[in-house]
Amino acid sequence: AILITALLAAPLLIVALLIGLLVSVFQTVTQIQEQTLSFVPKLLGVGATFLVALPWMLQLLVEYTARLFRAMPGMVG
């Protein structure tokens, strides 16, 4: 379950990290220290990544759930 959670969160976290890094470098170079400048690109990037990765994420969750249900009889008693 922890591995599945990490796999599902990784693409979104990586995109947020990269966009945050790029915006920070941009802010440092231009000396613009506006908080919303960091938030809006991250929101758009993570949202777009979520929409692109959604089919893969759902497939992963469905496979995990199916394996869990198949293994349940062996877990009881």
PDB file of N, CA and C in Angstrom:
ATOM      1  N   ALA A   1       0.830  -1.191   0.000  1.00  0.00           N
ATOM      2  CA  ALA A   1       0.000   0.000   0.000  1.00  0.00           C
ATOM      3  C   ALA A   1       0.875   1.255   0.000  1.00  0.00           C
ATOM      4  N   ILE A   2       1.987   1.223   0.709  1.00  0.00           N
ATOM      5  CA  ILE A   2       2.866   2.391   0.757  1.00  0.00           C
ATOM      6  C   ILE A   2       3.535   2.608  -0.601  1.00  0.00           C
ATOM      7  N   LEU A   3       3.908   1.526  -1.262  1.00  0.00           N
ATOM      8  CA  LEU A   3       4.521   1.634  -2.585  1.00  0.00           C
ATOM      9  C   LEU A   3       3.533   2.215  -3.599  1.00  0.00           C
ATOM     10  N   ILE A   4       2.291   1.769  -3.554  1.00  0.00           N
ATOM     11  CA  ILE A   4       1.267   2.300  -4.456  1.00  0.00           C
ATOM     12  C   ILE A   4       1.064   3.793  -4.196  1.00  0.00           C
ATOM     13  N   THR A   5       1.020   4.182  -2.947  1.00  0.00           N
ATOM     14  CA  THR A   5       0.857   5.595  -2.594  1.00  0.00           C
ATOM     15  C   THR A   5       2.025   6.423  -3.128  1.00  0.00           C
ATOM     16  N   ALA A   6       3.231   5.905  -2.974  1.00  0.00           N
ATOM     17  CA  ALA A   6       4.405   6.618  -3.474  1.00  0.00           C
ATOM     18  C   ALA A   6       4.374   6.729  -5.000  1.00  0.00           C
ATOM     19  N   LEU A   7       3.968   5.658  -5.675  1.00  0.00           N
ATOM     20  CA  LEU A   7       3.882   5.693  -7.138  1.00  0.00           C
ATOM     21  C   LEU A   7       2.828   6.693  -7.615  1.00  0.00           C
ATOM     22  N   LEU A   8       1.723   6.781  -6.905  1.00  0.00           N
ATOM     23  CA  LEU A   8       0.669   7.708  -7.296  1.00  0.00           C
ATOM     24  C   LEU A   8       1.054   9.160  -7.041  1.00  0.00           C
ATOM     25  N   ALA A   9       1.772   9.411  -5.971  1.00  0.00           N
ATOM     26  CA  ALA A   9       2.124  10.779  -5.606  1.00  0.00           C
ATOM     27  C   ALA A   9       3.361  11.295  -6.334  1.00  0.00           C
ATOM     28  N   ALA A  10       4.232  10.396  -6.776  1.00  0.00           N
ATOM     29  CA  ALA A  10       5.513  10.801  -7.342  1.00  0.00           C
ATOM     30  C   ALA A  10       5.402  11.759  -8.534  1.00  0.00           C
ATOM     31  N   PRO A  11       4.589  11.465  -9.551  1.00  0.00           N
ATOM     32  CA  PRO A  11       4.549  12.402 -10.692  1.00  0.00           C
ATOM     33  C   PRO A  11       4.102  13.815 -10.294  1.00  0.00           C
ATOM     34  N   LEU A  12       3.116  13.895  -9.419  1.00  0.00           N
ATOM     35  CA  LEU A  12       2.627  15.208  -9.001  1.00  0.00           C
ATOM     36  C   LEU A  12       3.672  15.954  -8.183  1.00  0.00           C
ATOM     37  N   LEU A  13       4.336  15.240  -7.290  1.00  0.00           N
ATOM     38  CA  LEU A  13       5.357  15.881  -6.454  1.00  0.00           C
ATOM     39  C   LEU A  13       6.569  16.317  -7.265  1.00  0.00           C
ATOM     40  N   ILE A  14       6.956  15.507  -8.244  1.00  0.00           N
ATOM     41  CA  ILE A  14       8.112  15.852  -9.075  1.00  0.00           C
ATOM     42  C   ILE A  14       7.816  17.096  -9.898  1.00  0.00           C
ATOM     43  N   VAL A  15       6.617  17.165 -10.478  1.00  0.00           N
ATOM     44  CA  VAL A  15       6.243  18.351 -11.257  1.00  0.00           C
ATOM     45  C   VAL A  15       6.210  19.592 -10.362  1.00  0.00           C
ATOM     46  N   ALA A  16       5.622  19.470  -9.181  1.00  0.00           N
ATOM     47  CA  ALA A  16       5.573  20.615  -8.260  1.00  0.00           C
ATOM     48  C   ALA A  16       6.983  21.051  -7.864  1.00  0.00           C
ATOM     49  N   LEU A  17       7.865  20.093  -7.642  1.00  0.00           N
ATOM     50  CA  LEU A  17       9.244  20.412  -7.273  1.00  0.00           C
ATOM     51  C   LEU A  17       9.965  21.140  -8.402  1.00  0.00           C
ATOM     52  N   LEU A  18       9.832  20.619  -9.622  1.00  0.00           N
ATOM     53  CA  LEU A  18      10.518  21.242 -10.754  1.00  0.00           C
ATOM     54  C   LEU A  18       9.983  22.637 -11.050  1.00  0.00           C
ATOM     55  N   ILE A  19       8.673  22.800 -11.013  1.00  0.00           N
ATOM     56  CA  ILE A  19       8.093  24.124 -11.263  1.00  0.00           C
ATOM     57  C   ILE A  19       8.502  25.092 -10.149  1.00  0.00           C
ATOM     58  N   GLY A  20       8.493  24.629  -8.916  1.00  0.00           N
ATOM     59  CA  GLY A  20       8.920  25.470  -7.804  1.00  0.00           C
ATOM     60  C   GLY A  20      10.366  25.909  -7.942  1.00  0.00           C
ATOM     61  N   LEU A  21      11.212  24.992  -8.385  1.00  0.00           N
ATOM     62  CA  LEU A  21      12.627  25.317  -8.587  1.00  0.00           C
ATOM     63  C   LEU A  21      12.797  26.350  -9.697  1.00  0.00           C
ATOM     64  N   LEU A  22      12.091  26.149 -10.815  1.00  0.00           N
ATOM     65  CA  LEU A  22      12.190  27.094 -11.922  1.00  0.00           C
ATOM     66  C   LEU A  22      11.665  28.476 -11.534  1.00  0.00           C
ATOM     67  N   VAL A  23      10.559  28.514 -10.817  1.00  0.00           N
ATOM     68  CA  VAL A  23      10.001  29.802 -10.393  1.00  0.00           C
ATOM     69  C   VAL A  23      10.943  30.480  -9.397  1.00  0.00           C
ATOM     70  N   SER A  24      11.552  29.714  -8.513  1.00  0.00           N
ATOM     71  CA  SER A  24      12.501  30.298  -7.545  1.00  0.00           C
ATOM     72  C   SER A  24      13.707  30.894  -8.246  1.00  0.00           C
ATOM     73  N   VAL A  25      14.213  30.186  -9.254  1.00  0.00           N
ATOM     74  CA  VAL A  25      15.352  30.730 -10.014  1.00  0.00           C
ATOM     75  C   VAL A  25      14.924  32.000 -10.734  1.00  0.00           C
ATOM     76  N   PHE A  26      13.730  31.983 -11.327  1.00  0.00           N
ATOM     77  CA  PHE A  26      13.213  33.174 -12.008  1.00  0.00           C
ATOM     78  C   PHE A  26      13.059  34.345 -11.033  1.00  0.00           C
ATOM     79  N   GLN A  27      12.532  34.070  -9.849  1.00  0.00           N
ATOM     80  CA  GLN A  27      12.357  35.129  -8.851  1.00  0.00           C
ATOM     81  C   GLN A  27      13.698  35.678  -8.386  1.00  0.00           C
ATOM     82  N   THR A  28      14.679  34.804  -8.261  1.00  0.00           N
ATOM     83  CA  THR A  28      16.002  35.245  -7.825  1.00  0.00           C
ATOM     84  C   THR A  28      16.652  36.125  -8.887  1.00  0.00           C
ATOM     85  N   VAL A  29      16.535  35.724 -10.133  1.00  0.00           N
ATOM     86  CA  VAL A  29      17.154  36.480 -11.221  1.00  0.00           C
ATOM     87  C   VAL A  29      16.486  37.837 -11.389  1.00  0.00           C
ATOM     88  N   THR A  30      15.156  37.875 -11.314  1.00  0.00           N
ATOM     89  CA  THR A  30      14.433  39.124 -11.547  1.00  0.00           C
ATOM     90  C   THR A  30      14.168  39.906 -10.268  1.00  0.00           C
ATOM     91  N   GLN A  31      14.433  39.326  -9.131  1.00  0.00           N
ATOM     92  CA  GLN A  31      14.201  39.927  -7.817  1.00  0.00           C
ATOM     93  C   GLN A  31      12.735  40.285  -7.598  1.00  0.00           C
ATOM     94  N   ILE A  32      11.847  39.493  -8.178  1.00  0.00           N
ATOM     95  CA  ILE A  32      10.407  39.636  -7.945  1.00  0.00           C
ATOM     96  C   ILE A  32      10.049  38.651  -6.841  1.00  0.00           C
ATOM     97  N   GLN A  33       9.587  39.151  -5.711  1.00  0.00           N
ATOM     98  CA  GLN A  33       9.267  38.278  -4.578  1.00  0.00           C
ATOM     99  C   GLN A  33       7.757  38.270  -4.328  1.00  0.00           C
ATOM    100  N   GLU A  34       7.020  37.778  -5.280  1.00  0.00           N
ATOM    101  CA  GLU A  34       5.569  37.701  -5.173  1.00  0.00           C
ATOM    102  C   GLU A  34       5.174  36.252  -4.878  1.00  0.00           C
ATOM    103  N   GLN A  35       4.388  36.034  -3.823  1.00  0.00           N
ATOM    104  CA  GLN A  35       4.020  34.686  -3.403  1.00  0.00           C
ATOM    105  C   GLN A  35       3.137  33.984  -4.423  1.00  0.00           C
ATOM    106  N   THR A  36       2.219  34.720  -5.046  1.00  0.00           N
ATOM    107  CA  THR A  36       1.307  34.083  -6.005  1.00  0.00           C
ATOM    108  C   THR A  36       2.034  33.644  -7.260  1.00  0.00           C
ATOM    109  N   LEU A  37       3.189  34.231  -7.545  1.00  0.00           N
ATOM    110  CA  LEU A  37       3.966  33.840  -8.712  1.00  0.00           C
ATOM    111  C   LEU A  37       4.411  32.386  -8.595  1.00  0.00           C
ATOM    112  N   SER A  38       4.588  31.904  -7.405  1.00  0.00           N
ATOM    113  CA  SER A  38       4.973  30.515  -7.184  1.00  0.00           C
ATOM    114  C   SER A  38       3.758  29.589  -7.172  1.00  0.00           C
ATOM    115  N   PHE A  39       2.657  30.064  -6.641  1.00  0.00           N
ATOM    116  CA  PHE A  39       1.488  29.210  -6.447  1.00  0.00           C
ATOM    117  C   PHE A  39       0.765  28.871  -7.744  1.00  0.00           C
ATOM    118  N   VAL A  40       0.515  29.841  -8.576  1.00  0.00           N
ATOM    119  CA  VAL A  40      -0.291  29.641  -9.792  1.00  0.00           C
ATOM    120  C   VAL A  40       0.374  28.669 -10.766  1.00  0.00           C
ATOM    121  N   PRO A  41       1.660  28.812 -11.099  1.00  0.00           N
ATOM    122  CA  PRO A  41       2.267  27.831 -12.009  1.00  0.00           C
ATOM    123  C   PRO A  41       2.270  26.405 -11.441  1.00  0.00           C
ATOM    124  N   LYS A  42       2.490  26.278 -10.136  1.00  0.00           N
ATOM    125  CA  LYS A  42       2.448  24.948  -9.523  1.00  0.00           C
ATOM    126  C   LYS A  42       1.058  24.341  -9.635  1.00  0.00           C
ATOM    127  N   LEU A  43       0.049  25.146  -9.360  1.00  0.00           N
ATOM    128  CA  LEU A  43      -1.327  24.675  -9.447  1.00  0.00           C
ATOM    129  C   LEU A  43      -1.660  24.209 -10.855  1.00  0.00           C
ATOM    130  N   LEU A  44      -1.292  24.996 -11.845  1.00  0.00           N
ATOM    131  CA  LEU A  44      -1.565  24.619 -13.234  1.00  0.00           C
ATOM    132  C   LEU A  44      -0.766  23.388 -13.654  1.00  0.00           C
ATOM    133  N   GLY A  45       0.497  23.331 -13.268  1.00  0.00           N
ATOM    134  CA  GLY A  45       1.343  22.188 -13.638  1.00  0.00           C
ATOM    135  C   GLY A  45       0.887  20.890 -13.002  1.00  0.00           C
ATOM    136  N   VAL A  46       0.570  20.944 -11.718  1.00  0.00           N
ATOM    137  CA  VAL A  46       0.104  19.738 -11.021  1.00  0.00           C
ATOM    138  C   VAL A  46      -1.259  19.315 -11.551  1.00  0.00           C
ATOM    139  N   GLY A  47      -2.124  20.282 -11.845  1.00  0.00           N
ATOM    140  CA  GLY A  47      -3.429  19.947 -12.418  1.00  0.00           C
ATOM    141  C   GLY A  47      -3.305  19.281 -13.778  1.00  0.00           C
ATOM    142  N   ALA A  48      -2.448  19.818 -14.632  1.00  0.00           N
ATOM    143  CA  ALA A  48      -2.235  19.223 -15.957  1.00  0.00           C
ATOM    144  C   ALA A  48      -1.624  17.833 -15.842  1.00  0.00           C
ATOM    145  N   THR A  49      -0.661  17.674 -14.939  1.00  0.00           N
ATOM    146  CA  THR A  49      -0.046  16.365 -14.737  1.00  0.00           C
ATOM    147  C   THR A  49      -1.065  15.363 -14.219  1.00  0.00           C
ATOM    148  N   PHE A  50      -1.928  15.812 -13.324  1.00  0.00           N
ATOM    149  CA  PHE A  50      -2.967  14.935 -12.798  1.00  0.00           C
ATOM    150  C   PHE A  50      -3.888  14.458 -13.915  1.00  0.00           C
ATOM    151  N   LEU A  51      -4.293  15.362 -14.790  1.00  0.00           N
ATOM    152  CA  LEU A  51      -5.178  14.984 -15.885  1.00  0.00           C
ATOM    153  C   LEU A  51      -4.500  14.023 -16.861  1.00  0.00           C
ATOM    154  N   VAL A  52      -3.224  14.235 -17.127  1.00  0.00           N
ATOM    155  CA  VAL A  52      -2.490  13.356 -18.041  1.00  0.00           C
ATOM    156  C   VAL A  52      -2.258  11.988 -17.410  1.00  0.00           C
ATOM    157  N   ALA A  53      -1.930  11.961 -16.118  1.00  0.00           N
ATOM    158  CA  ALA A  53      -1.598  10.708 -15.444  1.00  0.00           C
ATOM    159  C   ALA A  53      -2.811   9.983 -14.883  1.00  0.00           C
ATOM    160  N   LEU A  54      -3.988  10.581 -14.949  1.00  0.00           N
ATOM    161  CA  LEU A  54      -5.175   9.988 -14.339  1.00  0.00           C
ATOM    162  C   LEU A  54      -5.490   8.577 -14.837  1.00  0.00           C
ATOM    163  N   PRO A  55      -5.449   8.283 -16.134  1.00  0.00           N
ATOM    164  CA  PRO A  55      -5.734   6.902 -16.559  1.00  0.00           C
ATOM    165  C   PRO A  55      -4.759   5.881 -15.953  1.00  0.00           C
ATOM    166  N   TRP A  56      -3.485   6.240 -15.925  1.00  0.00           N
ATOM    167  CA  TRP A  56      -2.491   5.336 -15.344  1.00  0.00           C
ATOM    168  C   TRP A  56      -2.723   5.159 -13.846  1.00  0.00           C
ATOM    169  N   MET A  57      -3.048   6.248 -13.168  1.00  0.00           N
ATOM    170  CA  MET A  57      -3.288   6.186 -11.727  1.00  0.00           C
ATOM    171  C   MET A  57      -4.510   5.317 -11.412  1.00  0.00           C
ATOM    172  N   LEU A  58      -5.567   5.491 -12.176  1.00  0.00           N
ATOM    173  CA  LEU A  58      -6.767   4.675 -11.960  1.00  0.00           C
ATOM    174  C   LEU A  58      -6.499   3.202 -12.238  1.00  0.00           C
ATOM    175  N   GLN A  59      -5.755   2.915 -13.295  1.00  0.00           N
ATOM    176  CA  GLN A  59      -5.409   1.522 -13.607  1.00  0.00           C
ATOM    177  C   GLN A  59      -4.609   0.899 -12.466  1.00  0.00           C
ATOM    178  N   LEU A  60      -3.669   1.631 -11.938  1.00  0.00           N
ATOM    179  CA  LEU A  60      -2.859   1.143 -10.822  1.00  0.00           C
ATOM    180  C   LEU A  60      -3.717   0.860  -9.600  1.00  0.00           C
ATOM    181  N   LEU A  61      -4.632   1.762  -9.288  1.00  0.00           N
ATOM    182  CA  LEU A  61      -5.515   1.574  -8.140  1.00  0.00           C
ATOM    183  C   LEU A  61      -6.466   0.399  -8.337  1.00  0.00           C
ATOM    184  N   VAL A  62      -7.003   0.236  -9.534  1.00  0.00           N
ATOM    185  CA  VAL A  62      -7.919  -0.881  -9.805  1.00  0.00           C
ATOM    186  C   VAL A  62      -7.186  -2.211  -9.704  1.00  0.00           C
ATOM    187  N   GLU A  63      -5.972  -2.290 -10.248  1.00  0.00           N
ATOM    188  CA  GLU A  63      -5.182  -3.528 -10.147  1.00  0.00           C
ATOM    189  C   GLU A  63      -4.868  -3.852  -8.684  1.00  0.00           C
ATOM    190  N   TYR A  64      -4.483  -2.832  -7.925  1.00  0.00           N
ATOM    191  CA  TYR A  64      -4.177  -3.043  -6.508  1.00  0.00           C
ATOM    192  C   TYR A  64      -5.409  -3.536  -5.744  1.00  0.00           C
ATOM    193  N   THR A  65      -6.547  -2.907  -6.003  1.00  0.00           N
ATOM    194  CA  THR A  65      -7.777  -3.290  -5.315  1.00  0.00           C
ATOM    195  C   THR A  65      -8.186  -4.713  -5.679  1.00  0.00           C
ATOM    196  N   ALA A  66      -8.049  -5.069  -6.951  1.00  0.00           N
ATOM    197  CA  ALA A  66      -8.380  -6.432  -7.380  1.00  0.00           C
ATOM    198  C   ALA A  66      -7.474  -7.449  -6.692  1.00  0.00           C
ATOM    199  N   ARG A  67      -6.177  -7.162  -6.630  1.00  0.00           N
ATOM    200  CA  ARG A  67      -5.253  -8.079  -5.931  1.00  0.00           C
ATOM    201  C   ARG A  67      -5.597  -8.183  -4.452  1.00  0.00           C
ATOM    202  N   LEU A  68      -5.975  -7.072  -3.852  1.00  0.00           N
ATOM    203  CA  LEU A  68      -6.334  -7.065  -2.440  1.00  0.00           C
ATOM    204  C   LEU A  68      -7.566  -7.930  -2.183  1.00  0.00           C
ATOM    205  N   PHE A  69      -8.585  -7.784  -3.023  1.00  0.00           N
ATOM    206  CA  PHE A  69      -9.800  -8.592  -2.861  1.00  0.00           C
ATOM    207  C   PHE A  69      -9.541 -10.074  -3.114  1.00  0.00           C
ATOM    208  N   ARG A  70      -8.664 -10.392  -4.092  1.00  0.00           N
ATOM    209  CA  ARG A  70      -8.334 -11.794  -4.328  1.00  0.00           C
ATOM    210  C   ARG A  70      -7.566 -12.405  -3.159  1.00  0.00           C
ATOM    211  N   ALA A  71      -6.785 -11.593  -2.477  1.00  0.00           N
ATOM    212  CA  ALA A  71      -5.968 -12.100  -1.370  1.00  0.00           C
ATOM    213  C   ALA A  71      -6.733 -12.137  -0.052  1.00  0.00           C
ATOM    214  N   MET A  72      -7.905 -11.545   0.015  1.00  0.00           N
ATOM    215  CA  MET A  72      -8.638 -11.464   1.277  1.00  0.00           C
ATOM    216  C   MET A  72      -8.991 -12.812   1.871  1.00  0.00           C
ATOM    217  N   PRO A  73      -9.436 -13.793   1.113  1.00  0.00           N
ATOM    218  CA  PRO A  73      -9.763 -15.084   1.744  1.00  0.00           C
ATOM    219  C   PRO A  73      -8.563 -15.697   2.472  1.00  0.00           C
ATOM    220  N   GLY A  74      -7.372 -15.496   1.960  1.00  0.00           N
ATOM    221  CA  GLY A  74      -6.172 -16.020   2.612  1.00  0.00           C
ATOM    222  C   GLY A  74      -5.806 -15.257   3.866  1.00  0.00           C
ATOM    223  N   MET A  75      -6.300 -14.056   4.016  1.00  0.00           N
ATOM    224  CA  MET A  75      -5.977 -13.238   5.194  1.00  0.00           C
ATOM    225  C   MET A  75      -6.868 -13.550   6.375  1.00  0.00           C
ATOM    226  N   VAL A  76      -8.049 -14.093   6.121  1.00  0.00           N
ATOM    227  CA  VAL A  76      -9.012 -14.369   7.190  1.00  0.00           C
ATOM    228  C   VAL A  76      -8.689 -15.733   7.796  1.00  0.00           C
ATOM    229  N   GLY A  77      -8.637 -15.746   9.101  1.00  0.00           N
ATOM    230  CA  GLY A  77      -8.504 -16.954   9.914  1.00  0.00           C
ATOM    231  C   GLY A  77      -7.471 -17.873   9.471  1.00  0.00           C
TER     232      GLY A  77
END
